[in-house]
XYZ file of C-alpha atoms in Angstrom:
340
model
C -0.105 -16.212 9.356
C 0.686 -12.707 10.460
C -2.375 -12.063 12.591
C -2.277 -12.717 16.297
C -4.458 -15.752 16.959
C -6.108 -17.051 20.082
C -6.795 -20.712 20.699
C -10.171 -20.379 19.002
C -8.706 -19.338 15.663
C -7.080 -21.154 12.778
C -5.268 -20.253 9.576
C -4.231 -21.865 6.310
C -0.923 -21.428 4.522
C -2.175 -21.058 0.948
C -2.271 -17.252 0.850
C -1.678 -14.885 -2.065
C -3.681 -14.930 -5.267
C -4.886 -18.492 -4.732
C -5.724 -21.185 -7.293
C -7.800 -20.513 -10.391
C -11.468 -20.063 -9.540
C -13.623 -23.052 -10.507
C -15.274 -22.607 -13.914
C -18.564 -23.946 -12.571
C -19.296 -20.477 -11.209
C -19.140 -18.927 -14.674
C -17.781 -15.618 -13.403
C -15.995 -14.818 -16.655
C -12.713 -13.047 -17.292
C -11.148 -10.970 -14.531
C -10.621 -7.247 -14.908
C -9.651 -6.932 -11.241
C -7.062 -8.839 -9.231
C -7.602 -9.899 -5.621
C -4.455 -10.897 -3.768
C -4.894 -12.513 -0.387
C -2.488 -11.299 2.284
C -3.819 -13.494 5.094
C -6.938 -15.305 6.289
C -8.126 -16.934 9.488
C -11.179 -18.253 11.314
C -12.571 -17.464 14.738
C -15.108 -19.540 16.667
C -18.022 -19.862 16.738
C -18.044 -19.397 12.942
C -16.371 -16.267 11.585
C -14.194 -16.306 8.458
C -11.819 -13.364 7.941
C -9.904 -12.686 4.726
C -7.467 -9.803 4.294
C -6.681 -8.938 0.677
C -5.710 -6.206 -1.761
C -7.713 -5.268 -4.865
C -5.985 -3.860 -7.948
C -6.527 -3.604 -11.664
C -5.723 -6.720 -13.681
C -2.081 -5.713 -14.197
C -1.621 -5.088 -10.482
C -0.292 -1.558 -11.009
C -3.315 0.485 -9.949
C -5.164 0.132 -6.633
C -8.927 -0.214 -6.411
C -9.998 1.723 -3.347
C -13.303 2.725 -1.809
C -15.160 -0.577 -2.141
C -17.862 -1.478 0.383
C -19.337 -4.792 1.483
C -21.915 -4.428 -1.299
C -19.109 -4.708 -3.855
C -18.307 -8.264 -2.772
C -20.028 -11.613 -3.239
C -19.042 -14.819 -1.476
C -19.438 -18.435 -2.542
C -18.684 -21.602 -0.583
C -18.146 -25.194 -1.666
C -18.321 -27.969 0.913
C -16.968 -31.490 0.536
C -20.371 -32.750 -0.662
C -21.073 -29.905 -3.105
C -20.602 -30.196 -6.862
C -20.158 -26.452 -7.253
C -20.083 -23.312 -5.174
C -23.199 -21.967 -3.493
C -23.762 -18.233 -3.022
C -23.784 -17.058 0.579
C -26.206 -14.253 1.408
C -24.255 -11.230 2.617
C -27.139 -10.121 4.836
C -27.716 -13.543 6.407
C -23.989 -14.081 6.911
C -23.374 -10.551 8.219
C -20.757 -9.948 5.527
C -18.847 -6.744 6.178
C -15.651 -4.770 5.705
C -14.071 -4.522 9.156
C -11.521 -2.115 10.579
C -7.993 -3.285 9.842
C -6.150 -0.923 12.190
C -5.231 -3.691 14.642
C -3.655 -5.938 12.026
C -2.337 -3.623 9.312
C -0.544 -0.340 8.844
C 0.586 1.668 5.863
C 3.792 3.678 5.896
C 4.646 6.589 3.605
C 8.252 7.638 3.063
C 8.382 11.167 1.664
C 11.868 11.640 0.198
C 12.838 15.190 -0.791
C 15.653 16.430 -3.003
C 17.308 19.228 -1.017
C 20.252 19.752 -3.311
C 21.455 23.268 -4.032
C 19.130 23.864 -6.986
C 16.031 23.247 -4.855
C 17.270 25.160 -1.823
C 18.175 28.212 -3.892
C 15.133 28.445 -6.159
C 12.044 26.566 -4.934
C 12.349 25.738 -1.225
C 9.278 27.657 -0.046
C 7.098 26.156 -2.767
C 8.380 22.677 -1.897
C 7.602 23.219 1.784
C 4.072 24.360 0.956
C 3.487 21.407 -1.385
C 4.912 18.920 1.136
C 2.669 20.300 3.867
C -0.392 19.894 1.650
C 0.710 16.346 0.832
C 0.968 15.469 4.519
C -2.450 16.947 5.249
C -3.961 14.941 2.408
C -2.409 11.572 3.263
C -2.342 11.643 7.065
C -5.568 11.704 9.126
C -6.085 14.692 11.423
C -6.580 12.317 14.346
C -3.536 10.047 14.759
C -4.157 6.403 13.880
C -1.752 3.479 14.139
C -2.905 2.465 10.668
C -1.275 5.494 8.993
C 2.364 6.472 9.495
C 4.711 8.765 7.606
C 8.368 9.705 7.764
C 10.168 12.509 5.930
C 13.658 12.069 4.510
C 15.945 14.136 2.301
C 19.002 13.780 0.151
C 21.675 15.921 -1.433
C 25.075 14.804 -2.715
C 26.126 12.848 0.358
C 26.004 9.073 0.539
C 23.267 9.319 3.169
C 19.484 9.330 3.243
C 18.944 11.982 5.895
C 16.025 11.599 8.304
C 14.094 14.822 8.780
C 11.367 13.161 10.858
C 11.018 9.457 11.696
C 7.850 7.480 11.091
C 5.011 8.905 13.116
C 1.229 8.964 13.274
C 1.271 12.679 14.138
C 0.861 14.882 11.078
C 1.465 18.060 13.111
C 4.930 16.776 13.948
C 5.596 16.124 10.263
C 4.441 19.589 9.219
C 6.606 21.196 11.896
C 9.605 19.302 10.554
C 8.887 20.529 7.015
C 8.501 24.112 8.205
C 11.898 23.863 9.898
C 13.821 23.217 6.667
C 16.241 26.067 5.918
C 18.399 26.758 2.885
C 21.557 25.895 4.824
C 20.465 22.357 5.726
C 22.769 20.739 3.172
C 26.555 20.448 3.138
C 26.793 18.980 -0.361
C 25.182 20.739 -3.351
C 25.214 17.648 -5.595
C 22.335 15.200 -6.194
C 22.593 11.527 -5.247
C 19.206 10.560 -6.704
C 19.994 6.910 -7.380
C 21.466 6.473 -3.925
C 18.312 7.955 -2.399
C 16.127 5.507 -4.338
C 18.208 2.543 -3.187
C 18.336 3.649 0.449
C 14.636 4.544 0.584
C 13.768 1.093 -0.767
C 15.966 -0.503 1.880
C 14.219 1.569 4.555
C 10.766 0.575 3.308
C 11.810 -3.083 3.225
C 13.085 -2.847 6.798
C 9.755 -1.359 7.906
C 7.827 -4.306 6.445
C 10.225 -6.790 8.025
C 9.973 -5.118 11.429
C 6.178 -5.254 11.280
C 6.355 -8.905 10.287
C 8.359 -9.640 13.432
C 5.535 -8.035 15.402
C 3.015 -10.196 13.507
C 1.484 -7.183 11.784
C 0.866 -6.854 8.056
C 2.171 -3.673 6.478
C 2.508 -1.804 3.209
C 4.718 1.122 2.266
C 4.751 3.914 -0.298
C 7.988 5.612 -1.318
C 7.434 9.101 -2.756
C 10.539 10.725 -4.246
C 10.742 14.373 -5.304
C 13.566 15.795 -7.426
C 14.203 18.749 -9.705
C 17.018 17.183 -11.685
C 19.092 14.137 -12.481
C 21.628 12.099 -10.565
C 24.853 14.101 -10.426
C 26.831 12.268 -7.752
C 27.409 9.228 -10.023
C 27.891 7.084 -6.950
C 25.299 4.482 -7.957
C 24.152 3.433 -11.407
C 20.766 4.031 -12.970
C 20.272 0.289 -13.412
C 21.017 -0.360 -9.739
C 18.284 2.070 -8.702
C 15.707 0.856 -11.215
C 16.373 -2.809 -10.436
C 16.009 -2.042 -6.743
C 12.522 -0.736 -7.446
C 11.618 -3.601 -9.782
C 12.679 -6.255 -7.277
C 11.158 -4.644 -4.196
C 8.487 -6.324 -2.093
C 5.125 -6.210 -3.873
C 3.623 -4.323 -0.927
C 5.981 -1.394 -1.517
C 4.645 1.177 -3.989
C 6.805 3.796 -5.684
C 5.873 7.291 -6.820
C 7.977 10.082 -8.304
C 7.485 13.828 -8.570
C 9.623 15.873 -10.940
C 10.087 19.624 -11.193
C 11.374 21.683 -14.099
C 12.990 20.958 -17.428
C 16.170 19.208 -16.274
C 14.517 15.985 -15.116
C 14.637 12.728 -17.071
C 11.012 11.634 -17.215
C 11.829 8.199 -18.612
C 13.937 7.395 -15.558
C 11.460 8.929 -13.112
C 8.652 6.906 -14.680
C 10.614 3.742 -13.944
C 11.401 4.851 -10.402
C 7.769 5.851 -9.852
C 6.411 2.623 -11.257
C 3.046 3.099 -9.531
C 2.662 6.738 -10.441
C 4.582 9.808 -11.616
C 3.680 13.474 -11.881
C 5.547 16.494 -13.165
C 5.476 20.216 -12.499
C 6.751 22.501 -15.230
C 7.523 25.198 -12.673
C 7.534 25.723 -8.927
C 4.069 27.278 -8.999
C 2.646 23.913 -10.100
C 4.293 21.941 -7.299
C 1.355 21.916 -4.903
C -1.054 20.554 -7.524
C 1.499 17.928 -8.541
C 2.015 16.754 -4.974
C -1.764 16.600 -4.538
C -2.040 14.350 -7.590
C 0.413 11.873 -6.098
C -1.202 12.097 -2.657
C -4.405 10.731 -4.182
C -2.454 7.769 -5.565
C -0.854 7.117 -2.176
C -4.249 7.249 -0.477
C -5.565 4.797 -3.044
C -2.796 2.312 -2.272
C -3.545 2.437 1.445
C -7.288 2.064 0.938
C -7.093 -0.834 -1.520
C -6.543 -3.306 1.339
C -9.703 -4.870 2.761
C -10.536 -7.065 5.732
C -13.704 -8.912 4.707
C -15.463 -10.955 7.398
C -18.606 -13.053 7.442
C -20.329 -15.835 9.380
C -20.138 -19.131 7.517
C -23.031 -21.627 7.505
C -20.544 -24.521 7.240
C -20.144 -26.701 10.314
C -17.300 -29.116 9.590
C -14.204 -29.911 7.565
C -12.248 -28.049 4.930
C -14.301 -25.890 2.581
C -13.489 -23.830 -0.477
C -14.273 -20.125 -0.578
C -14.477 -17.691 -3.497
C -14.640 -13.934 -2.992
C -15.754 -11.880 -5.976
C -15.207 -8.117 -6.197
C -17.456 -6.088 -8.489
C -16.812 -2.483 -9.489
C -19.127 -1.246 -12.207
C -18.646 -3.548 -15.194
C -15.365 -4.913 -13.855
C -15.012 -7.971 -11.678
C -12.351 -10.235 -10.251
C -12.291 -13.177 -7.888
C -9.986 -15.252 -5.741
C -10.288 -18.759 -4.320
C -9.015 -20.054 -0.989
C -10.090 -22.512 1.712
C -10.955 -22.584 5.404
C -11.540 -25.203 8.081
C -14.994 -25.110 9.707
C -14.205 -27.703 12.375
C -15.992 -26.670 15.555
C -18.192 -24.061 13.887
C -21.571 -23.511 15.555
C -24.282 -20.866 15.600
C -23.915 -17.588 17.444
C -21.428 -15.894 15.123
C -21.739 -12.121 14.929
């Protein structure tokens, strides 16, 4: 488990999507996927489950759900099937996840010669709008962003490290000048590989601190890889094989981009601007996708009526005509009344 636990808590090891939900509930086919990240219990009787909700294929986040979008069912050792648990009687709720989870956005900008000489001011304006959209005005440990850039060098340059302060990020963007680069070429594939490594390192560092984390890599370019230092397949495979809690988005500008490649790099979302005047709208489109990824994680908590032993739990998410469910278990040993 990745949550910090006191002596009054417990956790099981069977995380992730869980076993197939028992047919006795008759919930039908899933259109949504719930993937459990962690779960734990806290005396006198609280059950907490942290999970992500996506579309069936897992590629698109489902954000903005409330406690009313979820139903819970429990099955004790003496039950033939699951019994619905009243959300009002059990105080079912979506709780703040800021103490146990953070989301990290890596904004990676192409600052090769073509960008610096033709569209730098438009890129700075679009990047600033992106930051304002994704980052809260009041700093929160739940939302962090770093800004990076690449040219033809074999380096992913850090413009501003991960921070919760969006003013700091905007100041860094405003400070970009057209003489920032020493190499006019474009090492796009190298930037993809290095950004993925950076995102992976962020998740691993959070894991060491017993904090769950997700990351979004957003890559902007106005062209194709020119440095030929790394192969296309190396970059695309890096994205394909990345941790499932790392999302990838791409933004392309102009007519020299290869949309097929950028679609594979931005496997969770891609957007294209035909000219520099469209950049701000294009960045805004991707910012909505990034926000959706961050807000598709939920910490659902409720007070269980069970008082002993191992029990099965099903959580069902309902959004309009779509539904999905996940099954897990918890230990109610020591549970009593008084849960809030």
